[in-house]
Structures are given as C-alpha cells and as structure tokens.
C-alpha cells in the first residue's frame, strides 16, 4: 500500500501562483468573475494541481488564495465546490495543463436557452479557429451544455462520460457559466476568449432575430 508523503507534494512556485493571479486579473477586468465567482487551476505534475480557494476576489489572487490539491483527492477544506470538475478533467486527459471557469452573461443566458438541446452550435465564425483542432469557419462547432448540479462529484462523472478526446476544449453549465482548458494557461485563456466571443456573437444574433 502506498500513501502520499509530505515530500511527495510539490510546492506551488511563484510562477504558478502568478499564472493564476494574472488570469484572475484578466477575467475580473472583463467582469467575468462577479461576486467572487469563477475558479482557475494549473497542473503542477501528474498527480497535483494548484486550485483557487472559494470566496476570494478572483481579481486579486495571492499565494494564500490557492492550494495544492492531489488529483485523486482528498480536496482540502476551503476550496471551491467545483474543484471535482477540475480534478476530473486533469485525470481524464494528461494533455490538460490549465483550466479556467468564469460566469459570463452570454454563457449563462445561452446555456439556459440551449440546455434541452444539449449544446450551443456555432457555424460560420472565423473565431471558431481559436479552438484547438478547428481550421475553418465552415466547420460546425458544438459546445456541450450540462445541467447544473450542486453535487459536483456526480456532475463531473456525467461530464467526463460525454466528453471525448479532440472535442471542443470547453463546456457550459446551464444557468451557471463556462469552462475551458488547454495545455498551458495561455491556451486555456485563448480557448475561453474564443468561446466567449462566439457566445456573445450568438447572443447578439438571437437578439436581432438572426
Ligand atoms: Zn461556477
């Protein structure tokens, strides 16, 4: 039987903390993390991630606002209730190096509108090419929508059962917000920015009846 020794837990480096803090400042400046919403994480090694704590101002993240979490659990006290969604992504795909989650208006509104359909569809947008594996505006991109659930361990299992390798690097939680990920924090941020732009355009198009 093996157990995790203290020395097996990596130390959160200043650069890893700063990567989460920088993303928090970026998201806060856009109004994407209102009222302490949102959570971000970074893979530290094949068994640990650095995750933001809950209830903190995500625009002002410091070293005391993050925690090293074993991907296999247990989850330390004081972390976001959504931490299981992060850990499940890292366990499912070794290529995932960073995960970002924010609550934007477009993601919240469209996820409610398209929950029954199970996905928001994008077609014809040049911005689709911001997403890993999409090379043309002519492709149809499906961003999955999952029903929100306060039992995030059960929700994580439902999400991972539906996501496939090579799919869009993100999903929506109905009435809640958007998740995106990538190999690095800059990849995750690019995917989130691309998805948010596509969601904002789609919301505007529905407003004008297109
Ligand atoms: Zn959330």
PDB file of N, CA, C and O and ligand atoms in Angstrom, residues 37-39 80 82 85 101-103 148 173 176-179, ligand 1:
ATOM      1  N   UNK A  37     -17.216  34.846  -8.041  1.00  0.00           N
ATOM      2  CA  UNK A  37     -17.467  33.668  -8.889  1.00  0.00           C
ATOM      3  C   UNK A  37     -16.200  33.264  -9.643  1.00  0.00           C
ATOM      4  O   UNK A  37     -15.250  34.027  -9.757  1.00  0.00           O
ATOM      5  N   UNK A  38     -16.243  32.040 -10.160  1.00  0.00           N
ATOM      6  CA  UNK A  38     -15.163  31.551 -11.011  1.00  0.00           C
ATOM      7  C   UNK A  38     -14.107  30.809 -10.224  1.00  0.00           C
ATOM      8  O   UNK A  38     -13.986  30.952  -8.992  1.00  0.00           O
ATOM      9  N   UNK A  39     -13.360  29.967 -10.902  1.00  0.00           N
ATOM     10  CA  UNK A  39     -12.215  29.281 -10.302  1.00  0.00           C
ATOM     11  C   UNK A  39     -11.267  28.853 -11.412  1.00  0.00           C
ATOM     12  O   UNK A  39     -11.683  28.598 -12.534  1.00  0.00           O
ATOM     13  N   UNK A  80     -13.065  25.620  -3.766  1.00  0.00           N
ATOM     14  CA  UNK A  80     -14.344  25.726  -4.459  1.00  0.00           C
ATOM     15  C   UNK A  80     -15.056  24.385  -4.496  1.00  0.00           C
ATOM     16  O   UNK A  80     -14.429  23.330  -4.656  1.00  0.00           O
ATOM     17  N   UNK A  82     -16.520  23.428  -6.849  1.00  0.00           N
ATOM     18  CA  UNK A  82     -16.363  22.947  -8.226  1.00  0.00           C
ATOM     19  C   UNK A  82     -15.012  22.277  -8.466  1.00  0.00           C
ATOM     20  O   UNK A  82     -14.719  21.849  -9.585  1.00  0.00           O
ATOM     21  N   UNK A  85     -14.701  19.142 -10.612  1.00  0.00           N
ATOM     22  CA  UNK A  85     -14.777  19.277 -12.072  1.00  0.00           C
ATOM     23  C   UNK A  85     -13.382  19.488 -12.659  1.00  0.00           C
ATOM     24  O   UNK A  85     -13.068  18.967 -13.736  1.00  0.00           O
ATOM     25  N   UNK A 101     -12.585  28.759 -15.332  1.00  0.00           N
ATOM     26  CA  UNK A 101     -14.056  28.752 -15.257  1.00  0.00           C
ATOM     27  C   UNK A 101     -14.519  30.134 -14.842  1.00  0.00           C
ATOM     28  O   UNK A 101     -14.049  30.670 -13.820  1.00  0.00           O
ATOM     29  N   UNK A 102     -15.419  30.726 -15.621  1.00  0.00           N
ATOM     30  CA  UNK A 102     -15.947  32.060 -15.321  1.00  0.00           C
ATOM     31  C   UNK A 102     -17.450  32.080 -15.539  1.00  0.00           C
ATOM     32  O   UNK A 102     -18.022  31.158 -16.144  1.00  0.00           O
ATOM     33  N   UNK A 103     -18.082  33.127 -15.011  1.00  0.00           N
ATOM     34  CA  UNK A 103     -19.530  33.296 -15.137  1.00  0.00           C
ATOM     35  C   UNK A 103     -19.791  34.515 -16.013  1.00  0.00           C
ATOM     36  O   UNK A 103     -19.805  35.643 -15.506  1.00  0.00           O
ATOM     37  N   UNK A 148     -26.881  22.061 -14.504  1.00  0.00           N
ATOM     38  CA  UNK A 148     -26.121  22.399 -13.296  1.00  0.00           C
ATOM     39  C   UNK A 148     -26.486  21.423 -12.173  1.00  0.00           C
ATOM     40  O   UNK A 148     -27.574  20.837 -12.179  1.00  0.00           O
ATOM     41  N   UNK A 173     -22.218  25.039 -18.163  1.00  0.00           N
ATOM     42  CA  UNK A 173     -23.130  24.527 -17.148  1.00  0.00           C
ATOM     43  C   UNK A 173     -24.354  25.438 -17.189  1.00  0.00           C
ATOM     44  O   UNK A 173     -24.218  26.668 -17.115  1.00  0.00           O
ATOM     45  N   UNK A 176     -25.215  28.864 -15.324  1.00  0.00           N
ATOM     46  CA  UNK A 176     -24.073  28.937 -14.415  1.00  0.00           C
ATOM     47  C   UNK A 176     -22.861  29.603 -15.083  1.00  0.00           C
ATOM     48  O   UNK A 176     -22.498  30.709 -14.696  1.00  0.00           O
ATOM     49  N   UNK A 177     -22.258  28.969 -16.058  1.00  0.00           N
ATOM     50  CA  UNK A 177     -21.073  29.584 -16.656  1.00  0.00           C
ATOM     51  C   UNK A 177     -20.370  28.654 -17.622  1.00  0.00           C
ATOM     52  O   UNK A 177     -20.938  27.653 -18.070  1.00  0.00           O
ATOM     53  N   UNK A 178     -19.113  28.994 -17.913  1.00  0.00           N
ATOM     54  CA  UNK A 178     -18.353  28.285 -18.945  1.00  0.00           C
ATOM     55  C   UNK A 178     -17.027  27.791 -18.372  1.00  0.00           C
ATOM     56  O   UNK A 178     -16.397  28.468 -17.562  1.00  0.00           O
ATOM     57  N   UNK A 179     -16.633  26.605 -18.797  1.00  0.00           N
ATOM     58  CA  UNK A 179     -15.320  26.028 -18.509  1.00  0.00           C
ATOM     59  C   UNK A 179     -14.523  25.949 -19.800  1.00  0.00           C
ATOM     60  O   UNK A 179     -15.092  25.669 -20.853  1.00  0.00           O
TER      61      UNK A 179
HETATM   62 ZN1  LIG B   1     -19.039  28.478 -11.155  1.00  0.00          ZN
END
